[in-house]
Amino acid sequence: MKAREVKRAKMCAKYAEKRKALKEAGDWQALQKLPKNSSPVRLHNRCSITGRPKGYMRIFGISRIQFREMASHGLIPGVRKASW
């Protein structure tokens, strides 16, 4: 799944200028003919370690579960265990 997301991100970056130009021109027919994965809406945030799509913490780039494990092992500086 992580590889698929990387592929989508590359395709989105590749077609970004073209999509922008077509939207400004109002050419919806040509916009529909572009690949579906080139749309930025299809990108999804995933944990960089496990690839988990849910519970993503944008600041750290990891899921809440990985954050908790790393914090309990002392790998994230400045985070102390409260009552979890």
MMTF fields as JSON, N, C-alpha, C and O atoms, coordinates in Angstrom:
{
  "mmtfVersion": "1.0.0",
  "mmtfProducer": "UNKNOWN",
  "numBonds": 335,
  "numAtoms": 336,
  "numGroups": 84,
  "numChains": 1,
  "numModels": 1,
  "chainsPerModel": [1],
  "groupsPerChain": [84],
  "chainIdList": ["A"],
  "bondAtomList": [4, 2, 8, 6, 12, 10, 16, 14, 20, 18, 24, 22, 28, 26, 32, 30, 36, 34, 40, 38, 44, 42, 48, 46, 52, 50, 56, 54, 60, 58, 64, 62, 68, 66, 72, 70, 76, 74, 80, 78, 84, 82, 88, 86, 92, 90, 96, 94, 100, 98, 104, 102, 108, 106, 112, 110, 116, 114, 120, 118, 124, 122, 128, 126, 132, 130, 136, 134, 140, 138, 144, 142, 148, 146, 152, 150, 156, 154, 160, 158, 164, 162, 168, 166, 172, 170, 176, 174, 180, 178, 184, 182, 188, 186, 192, 190, 196, 194, 200, 198, 204, 202, 208, 206, 212, 210, 216, 214, 220, 218, 224, 222, 228, 226, 232, 230, 236, 234, 240, 238, 244, 242, 248, 246, 252, 250, 256, 254, 260, 258, 264, 262, 268, 266, 272, 270, 276, 274, 280, 278, 284, 282, 288, 286, 292, 290, 296, 294, 300, 298, 304, 302, 308, 306, 312, 310, 316, 314, 320, 318, 324, 322, 328, 326, 332, 330],
  "bondOrderList": [1, 1, 1, 1, 1, 1, 1, 1, 1, 1, 1, 1, 1, 1, 1, 1, 1, 1, 1, 1, 1, 1, 1, 1, 1, 1, 1, 1, 1, 1, 1, 1, 1, 1, 1, 1, 1, 1, 1, 1, 1, 1, 1, 1, 1, 1, 1, 1, 1, 1, 1, 1, 1, 1, 1, 1, 1, 1, 1, 1, 1, 1, 1, 1, 1, 1, 1, 1, 1, 1, 1, 1, 1, 1, 1, 1, 1, 1, 1, 1, 1, 1, 1],
  "groupList": [{"groupName": "MET", "atomNameList": ["N", "CA", "C", "O"], "elementList": ["N", "C", "C", "O"], "formalChargeList": [0, 0, 0, 0], "bondAtomList": [1, 0, 2, 1, 3, 2], "bondOrderList": [1, 1, 2], "singleLetterCode": "M", "chemCompType": "L-PEPTIDE LINKING"}, {"groupName": "LYS", "atomNameList": ["N", "CA", "C", "O"], "elementList": ["N", "C", "C", "O"], "formalChargeList": [0, 0, 0, 0], "bondAtomList": [1, 0, 2, 1, 3, 2], "bondOrderList": [1, 1, 2], "singleLetterCode": "K", "chemCompType": "L-PEPTIDE LINKING"}, {"groupName": "ALA", "atomNameList": ["N", "CA", "C", "O"], "elementList": ["N", "C", "C", "O"], "formalChargeList": [0, 0, 0, 0], "bondAtomList": [1, 0, 2, 1, 3, 2], "bondOrderList": [1, 1, 2], "singleLetterCode": "A", "chemCompType": "L-PEPTIDE LINKING"}, {"groupName": "ARG", "atomNameList": ["N", "CA", "C", "O"], "elementList": ["N", "C", "C", "O"], "formalChargeList": [0, 0, 0, 0], "bondAtomList": [1, 0, 2, 1, 3, 2], "bondOrderList": [1, 1, 2], "singleLetterCode": "R", "chemCompType": "L-PEPTIDE LINKING"}, {"groupName": "GLU", "atomNameList": ["N", "CA", "C", "O"], "elementList": ["N", "C", "C", "O"], "formalChargeList": [0, 0, 0, 0], "bondAtomList": [1, 0, 2, 1, 3, 2], "bondOrderList": [1, 1, 2], "singleLetterCode": "E", "chemCompType": "L-PEPTIDE LINKING"}, {"groupName": "VAL", "atomNameList": ["N", "CA", "C", "O"], "elementList": ["N", "C", "C", "O"], "formalChargeList": [0, 0, 0, 0], "bondAtomList": [1, 0, 2, 1, 3, 2], "bondOrderList": [1, 1, 2], "singleLetterCode": "V", "chemCompType": "L-PEPTIDE LINKING"}, {"groupName": "CYS", "atomNameList": ["N", "CA", "C", "O"], "elementList": ["N", "C", "C", "O"], "formalChargeList": [0, 0, 0, 0], "bondAtomList": [1, 0, 2, 1, 3, 2], "bondOrderList": [1, 1, 2], "singleLetterCode": "C", "chemCompType": "L-PEPTIDE LINKING"}, {"groupName": "TYR", "atomNameList": ["N", "CA", "C", "O"], "elementList": ["N", "C", "C", "O"], "formalChargeList": [0, 0, 0, 0], "bondAtomList": [1, 0, 2, 1, 3, 2], "bondOrderList": [1, 1, 2], "singleLetterCode": "Y", "chemCompType": "L-PEPTIDE LINKING"}, {"groupName": "LEU", "atomNameList": ["N", "CA", "C", "O"], "elementList": ["N", "C", "C", "O"], "formalChargeList": [0, 0, 0, 0], "bondAtomList": [1, 0, 2, 1, 3, 2], "bondOrderList": [1, 1, 2], "singleLetterCode": "L", "chemCompType": "L-PEPTIDE LINKING"}, {"groupName": "GLY", "atomNameList": ["N", "CA", "C", "O"], "elementList": ["N", "C", "C", "O"], "formalChargeList": [0, 0, 0, 0], "bondAtomList": [1, 0, 2, 1, 3, 2], "bondOrderList": [1, 1, 2], "singleLetterCode": "G", "chemCompType": "PEPTIDE LINKING"}, {"groupName": "ASP", "atomNameList": ["N", "CA", "C", "O"], "elementList": ["N", "C", "C", "O"], "formalChargeList": [0, 0, 0, 0], "bondAtomList": [1, 0, 2, 1, 3, 2], "bondOrderList": [1, 1, 2], "singleLetterCode": "D", "chemCompType": "L-PEPTIDE LINKING"}, {"groupName": "TRP", "atomNameList": ["N", "CA", "C", "O"], "elementList": ["N", "C", "C", "O"], "formalChargeList": [0, 0, 0, 0], "bondAtomList": [1, 0, 2, 1, 3, 2], "bondOrderList": [1, 1, 2], "singleLetterCode": "W", "chemCompType": "L-PEPTIDE LINKING"}, {"groupName": "GLN", "atomNameList": ["N", "CA", "C", "O"], "elementList": ["N", "C", "C", "O"], "formalChargeList": [0, 0, 0, 0], "bondAtomList": [1, 0, 2, 1, 3, 2], "bondOrderList": [1, 1, 2], "singleLetterCode": "Q", "chemCompType": "L-PEPTIDE LINKING"}, {"groupName": "PRO", "atomNameList": ["N", "CA", "C", "O"], "elementList": ["N", "C", "C", "O"], "formalChargeList": [0, 0, 0, 0], "bondAtomList": [1, 0, 2, 1, 3, 2], "bondOrderList": [1, 1, 2], "singleLetterCode": "P", "chemCompType": "L-PEPTIDE LINKING"}, {"groupName": "ASN", "atomNameList": ["N", "CA", "C", "O"], "elementList": ["N", "C", "C", "O"], "formalChargeList": [0, 0, 0, 0], "bondAtomList": [1, 0, 2, 1, 3, 2], "bondOrderList": [1, 1, 2], "singleLetterCode": "N", "chemCompType": "L-PEPTIDE LINKING"}, {"groupName": "SER", "atomNameList": ["N", "CA", "C", "O"], "elementList": ["N", "C", "C", "O"], "formalChargeList": [0, 0, 0, 0], "bondAtomList": [1, 0, 2, 1, 3, 2], "bondOrderList": [1, 1, 2], "singleLetterCode": "S", "chemCompType": "L-PEPTIDE LINKING"}, {"groupName": "HIS", "atomNameList": ["N", "CA", "C", "O"], "elementList": ["N", "C", "C", "O"], "formalChargeList": [0, 0, 0, 0], "bondAtomList": [1, 0, 2, 1, 3, 2], "bondOrderList": [1, 1, 2], "singleLetterCode": "H", "chemCompType": "L-PEPTIDE LINKING"}, {"groupName": "ILE", "atomNameList": ["N", "CA", "C", "O"], "elementList": ["N", "C", "C", "O"], "formalChargeList": [0, 0, 0, 0], "bondAtomList": [1, 0, 2, 1, 3, 2], "bondOrderList": [1, 1, 2], "singleLetterCode": "I", "chemCompType": "L-PEPTIDE LINKING"}, {"groupName": "THR", "atomNameList": ["N", "CA", "C", "O"], "elementList": ["N", "C", "C", "O"], "formalChargeList": [0, 0, 0, 0], "bondAtomList": [1, 0, 2, 1, 3, 2], "bondOrderList": [1, 1, 2], "singleLetterCode": "T", "chemCompType": "L-PEPTIDE LINKING"}, {"groupName": "PHE", "atomNameList": ["N", "CA", "C", "O"], "elementList": ["N", "C", "C", "O"], "formalChargeList": [0, 0, 0, 0], "bondAtomList": [1, 0, 2, 1, 3, 2], "bondOrderList": [1, 1, 2], "singleLetterCode": "F", "chemCompType": "L-PEPTIDE LINKING"}],
  "groupTypeList": [0, 1, 2, 3, 4, 5, 1, 3, 2, 1, 0, 6, 2, 1, 7, 2, 4, 1, 3, 1, 2, 8, 1, 4, 2, 9, 10, 11, 12, 2, 8, 12, 1, 8, 13, 1, 14, 15, 15, 13, 5, 3, 8, 16, 14, 3, 6, 15, 17, 18, 9, 3, 13, 1, 9, 7, 0, 3, 17, 19, 9, 17, 15, 3, 17, 12, 19, 3, 4, 0, 2, 15, 16, 9, 8, 17, 13, 9, 5, 3, 1, 2, 15, 11],
  "groupIdList": [1, 2, 3, 4, 5, 6, 7, 8, 9, 10, 11, 12, 13, 14, 15, 16, 17, 18, 19, 20, 21, 22, 23, 24, 25, 26, 27, 28, 29, 30, 31, 32, 33, 34, 35, 36, 37, 38, 39, 40, 41, 42, 43, 44, 45, 46, 47, 48, 49, 50, 51, 52, 53, 54, 55, 56, 57, 58, 59, 60, 61, 62, 63, 64, 65, 66, 67, 68, 69, 70, 71, 72, 73, 74, 75, 76, 77, 78, 79, 80, 81, 82, 83, 84],
  "secStructList": [7, 2, 2, 2, 2, 2, 2, 2, 2, 2, 2, 2, 2, 2, 2, 2, 2, 2, 2, 2, 2, 2, 2, 2, 2, 6, 7, 2, 2, 2, 2, 2, 2, 1, 7, 4, 4, 4, 1, 4, 4, 4, 7, 7, 7, 7, 7, 6, 6, 6, 7, 7, 7, 1, 1, 3, 3, 6, 6, 6, 6, 3, 3, 2, 2, 2, 2, 2, 2, 2, 2, 2, 6, 6, 7, 1, 6, 6, 7, 7, 7, 7, 7, 7],
  "xCoordList": [0.819, 0.0, 0.867, 0.513, 2.004, 2.876, 3.405, 3.507, 3.745, 4.255, 3.185, 3.489, 1.952, 0.849, 0.667, 0.412, 0.8, 0.669, 1.803, 1.584, 3.013, 4.152, 3.91, 4.189, 3.39, 3.09, 2.048, 2.18, 1.011, -0.025, 0.531, 0.17, 1.408, 1.988, 2.832, 2.796, 3.595, 4.41, 3.523, 3.802, 2.455, 1.555, 0.845, 0.626, 0.49, -0.184, 0.739, 0.302, 2.007, 2.969, 3.217, 3.399, 3.222, 3.489, 2.397, 2.696, 1.142, 0.009, -0.523, -1.543, 0.117, -0.404, -0.568, -1.622, 0.447, 0.391, -0.675, -1.416, -0.734, -1.698, -3.13, -3.999, -3.372, -4.698, -5.083, -6.222, -4.111, -4.374, -4.744, -5.687, -4.008, -4.274, -5.648, -6.384, -5.987, -7.282, -8.443, -9.496, -8.246, -9.301, -9.516, -10.651, -8.401, -8.518, -9.202, -9.963, -8.924, -9.533, -10.98, -11.751, -11.344, -12.704, -12.928, -14.066, -11.859, -11.95, -12.174, -11.232, -13.421, -13.744, -13.637, -13.369, -13.842, -13.721, -12.287, -12.056, -11.322, -9.913, -9.472, -8.63, -10.037, -9.695, -10.141, -9.456, -11.284, -11.778, -10.922, -10.886, -10.233, -9.427, -8.074, -7.376, -7.707, -6.457, -6.611, -7.732, -5.506, -5.603, -6.265, -6.059, -7.055, -7.758, -6.789, -7.036, -5.692, -4.744, -3.941, -3.152, -4.12, -3.405, -4.118, -3.598, -5.299, -6.043, -5.497, -5.282, -5.268, -4.753, -5.746, -5.36, -7.018, -8.042, -7.791, -8.161, -7.166, -6.958, -5.754, -5.514, -5.002, -3.875, -4.41, -5.414, -3.744, -4.174, -2.945, -1.93, -3.024, -1.904, -1.786, -2.782, -0.557, -0.296, 0.903, 1.783, 0.921, 2.046, 3.294, 3.259, 4.393, 5.617, 6.271, 7.12, 5.896, 6.497, 5.652, 6.162, 4.364, 3.507, 2.612, 2.153, 2.352, 1.456, 0.002, -0.884, -0.26, -1.639, -2.288, -1.702, -3.507, -4.138, -4.926, -5.184, -5.303, -6.133, -5.311, -4.288, -5.758, -5.067, -3.741, -2.785, -3.668, -2.425, -2.193, -3.096, -0.982, -0.611, 0.297, 1.453, -0.23, 0.454, 1.777, 2.73, 1.846, 3.064, 4.24, 5.359, 3.984, 5.039, 5.136, 6.178, 4.061, 4.069, 3.898, 4.23, 3.371, 3.162, 1.77, 1.098, 1.343, 0.032, 0.093, 1.168, -1.076, -1.148, -0.564, -0.005, -0.688, -0.174, 1.356, 1.973, 1.96, 3.418, 3.93, 4.981, 3.182, 3.557, 3.608, 4.543, 2.59, 2.515, 3.662, 4.276, 3.957, 5.059, 6.396, 7.208, 6.626, 7.891, 8.037, 9.135, 6.941, 6.987, 7.273, 8.014, 6.695, 6.921, 8.342, 8.852, 8.987, 10.389, 11.364, 12.577, 10.837, 11.684, 12.319, 13.338, 11.753, 12.334, 11.874, 12.464, 10.824, 10.344, 10.685, 10.115, 11.596, 12.01, 10.904, 10.148, 10.82, 9.852, 8.481, 7.586, 8.284, 6.99, 7.12, 7.955, 6.263, 6.253, 4.946, 3.906, 4.991, 3.793, 2.91, 3.354, 1.665, 0.695, -0.028, 0.609, -1.321, -2.045, -2.709, -3.896, -1.965, -2.537, -2.462, -2.888],
  "yCoordList": [-1.195, 0.0, 1.266, 2.275, 1.193, 2.362, 2.676, 3.84, 1.622, 1.817, 2.431, 3.261, 2.031, 2.577, 4.062, 4.853, 4.439, 5.844, 6.675, 7.809, 6.116, 6.824, 7.037, 8.109, 6.014, 6.104, 7.184, 7.958, 7.236, 8.253, 9.652, 10.587, 9.8, 11.114, 11.605, 12.785, 10.69, 11.064, 11.482, 12.471, 10.724, 11.035, 12.355, 13.127, 12.614, 13.861, 15.055, 16.076, 14.922, 15.99, 16.189, 17.316, 15.098, 15.154, 15.923, 16.706, 15.709, 16.31, 17.578, 18.105, 18.081, 19.219, 20.458, 21.094, 20.804, 21.998, 21.848, 22.785, 20.661, 20.416, 20.516, 21.099, 19.946, 20.015, 21.464, 21.876, 22.227, 23.62, 24.415, 25.206, 24.206, 24.918, 24.543, 25.409, 23.261, 22.823, 23.365, 23.701, 23.449, 23.998, 25.479, 25.954, 26.215, 27.642, 27.877, 28.831, 26.999, 27.125, 26.634, 26.972, 25.855, 25.318, 24.146, 23.86, 23.465, 22.329, 21.048, 20.305, 20.803, 19.676, 18.345, 17.318, 18.35, 17.119, 16.604, 15.414, 17.5, 17.109, 16.723, 15.842, 17.377, 17.08, 15.674, 14.983, 15.249, 13.904, 12.821, 11.687, 13.164, 12.181, 11.92, 10.972, 12.764, 12.528, 11.287, 10.913, 10.65, 9.475, 9.827, 10.914, 8.899, 9.149, 9.35, 10.174, 8.602, 8.707, 9.997, 10.246, 10.821, 12.093, 13.169, 14.273, 12.853, 13.806, 13.823, 12.761, 15.007, 15.066, 14.562, 14.274, 14.451, 13.951, 12.485, 12.021, 11.754, 10.322, 10.012, 8.849, 11.023, 10.801, 10.589, 11.187, 9.746, 9.451, 9.416, 8.822, 10.04, 10.011, 8.628, 8.028, 8.124, 6.812, 6.897, 7.741, 6.016, 5.917, 5.537, 4.62, 6.243, 5.965, 4.653, 4.128, 4.121, 2.881, 1.665, 0.701, 1.719, 0.559, 0.665, -0.358, 1.872, 2.054, 2.143, 2.14, 2.219, 2.288, 3.609, 4.673, 3.555, 4.781, 5.542, 6.735, 4.877, 5.531, 5.919, 5.3, 6.935, 7.389, 8.044, 7.923, 8.738, 9.352, 10.674, 11.507, 10.866, 12.115, 12.879, 12.508, 13.945, 14.68, 15.289, 15.35, 15.736, 16.372, 15.403, 15.788, 14.143, 13.149, 12.259, 11.652, 12.176, 11.343, 9.862, 9.012, 9.557, 8.16, 7.995, 8.978, 6.74, 6.479, 6.625, 6.666, 6.701, 6.88, 5.69, 5.848, 4.502, 3.298, 3.317, 3.015, 3.673, 3.764, 4.885, 4.757, 5.987, 7.09, 6.632, 6.946, 5.889, 5.402, 4.459, 4.559, 3.539, 2.596, 3.318, 3.036, 4.242, 4.978, 5.858, 5.986, 6.466, 7.315, 6.483, 6.921, 5.293, 4.461, 3.905, 3.58, 3.793, 3.35, 4.515, 4.309, 5.743, 6.923, 7.38, 8.07, 7.02, 7.383, 8.758, 9.313, 9.309, 10.636, 11.575, 11.446, 12.514, 13.394, 14.358, 14.852, 14.617, 15.562, 14.987, 15.725, 13.679, 13.061, 12.155, 11.25, 12.421, 11.569, 10.822, 11.342, 9.621, 8.791, 9.341, 9.509, 9.614, 10.045, 8.784, 7.869, 8.722, 7.496, 6.939, 7.171, 6.211, 5.528, 4.094, 3.272],
  "zCoordList": [0.0, 0.0, 0.0, -0.61, 0.691, 0.724, -0.663, -1.048, -1.421, -2.778, -3.674, -4.531, -3.479, -4.271, -3.977, -4.886, -2.713, -2.347, -2.938, -3.365, -2.966, -3.56, -5.048, -5.585, -5.702, -7.131, -7.399, -8.347, -6.563, -6.721, -6.496, -7.211, -5.506, -5.221, -6.393, -6.741, -7.001, -8.161, -9.329, -10.007, -9.558, -10.663, -10.417, -11.35, -9.192, -8.838, -9.101, -9.63, -8.732, -8.965, -10.46, -10.922, -11.202, -12.644, -13.383, -14.284, -13.012, -13.711, -13.038, -13.481, -12.001, -11.244, -12.119, -12.094, -12.883, -13.733, -14.823, -15.121, -15.402, -16.467, -15.929, -16.577, -14.746, -14.129, -13.837, -14.056, -13.341, -13.002, -14.258, -14.238, -15.34, -16.591, -17.157, -17.632, -17.107, -17.628, -16.798, -17.34, -15.48, -14.626, -14.897, -14.939, -15.082, -15.368, -16.715, -16.874, -17.683, -19.005, -19.001, -19.899, -18.018, -17.942, -18.881, -19.254, -19.265, -20.184, -19.372, -19.096, -18.997, -18.128, -18.86, -18.237, -20.17, -20.957, -20.926, -20.709, -21.144, -21.127, -19.717, -19.541, -18.735, -17.34, -16.966, -16.212, -17.489, -17.214, -17.861, -17.382, -18.944, -19.663, -18.993, -19.35, -18.019, -17.286, -16.403, -16.058, -16.038, -15.158, -13.822, -13.284, -13.301, -12.038, -10.878, -9.998, -10.872, -9.766, -9.798, -8.886, -10.817, -10.866, -10.053, -9.891, -9.544, -8.728, -7.3, -6.716, -6.728, -5.349, -4.31, -3.177, -4.681, -3.758, -3.427, -2.349, -4.342, -4.134, -3.249, -2.925, -2.857, -1.94, -0.534, -0.146, 0.217, 1.575, 2.472, 2.107, 3.629, 4.57, 5.18, 5.584, 5.244, 5.828, 6.76, 6.591, 7.738, 8.662, 7.869, 7.049, 8.116, 7.37, 7.8, 7.08, 8.946, 9.435, 9.054, 8.482, 9.373, 9.157, 7.931, 7.423, 7.442, 6.316, 6.728, 5.873, 8.016, 8.525, 8.106, 8.31, 7.515, 7.047, 8.116, 7.957, 9.184, 10.189, 11.407, 11.7, 12.105, 13.303, 12.976, 13.743, 11.845, 11.369, 12.088, 12.171, 12.607, 13.27, 12.322, 12.121, 11.743, 10.688, 11.146, 10.369, 12.384, 12.895, 12.861, 12.522, 13.214, 13.309, 12.074, 11.83, 11.293, 10.094, 10.384, 9.556, 11.582, 11.973, 12.57, 12.879, 12.731, 13.31, 14.828, 15.425, 15.426, 16.881, 17.622, 18.708, 17.047, 17.697, 17.718, 18.739, 16.583, 16.528, 17.42, 18.048, 17.475, 18.353, 19.8, 20.537, 20.191, 21.572, 21.887, 22.95, 20.97, 21.185, 21.262, 22.143, 20.348, 20.332, 21.565, 22.106, 22.014, 23.205, 24.449, 25.329, 24.531, 25.716, 25.755, 26.828, 24.586, 24.536, 24.647, 24.679, 24.707, 24.853, 23.549, 23.579, 22.416, 21.125, 20.634, 19.707, 21.249, 20.882, 22.032, 23.116, 21.823, 22.92, 23.336, 22.499, 24.623, 25.148, 25.431, 25.843, 25.22, 25.474, 26.678, 26.714, 27.682, 28.858, 28.925, 28.524, 29.424, 29.524, 30.64, 31.776, 30.299, 31.304, 31.77, 32.292, 31.594, 31.965, 30.727, 30.502, 29.924, 28.795, 29.093, 28.282]
}
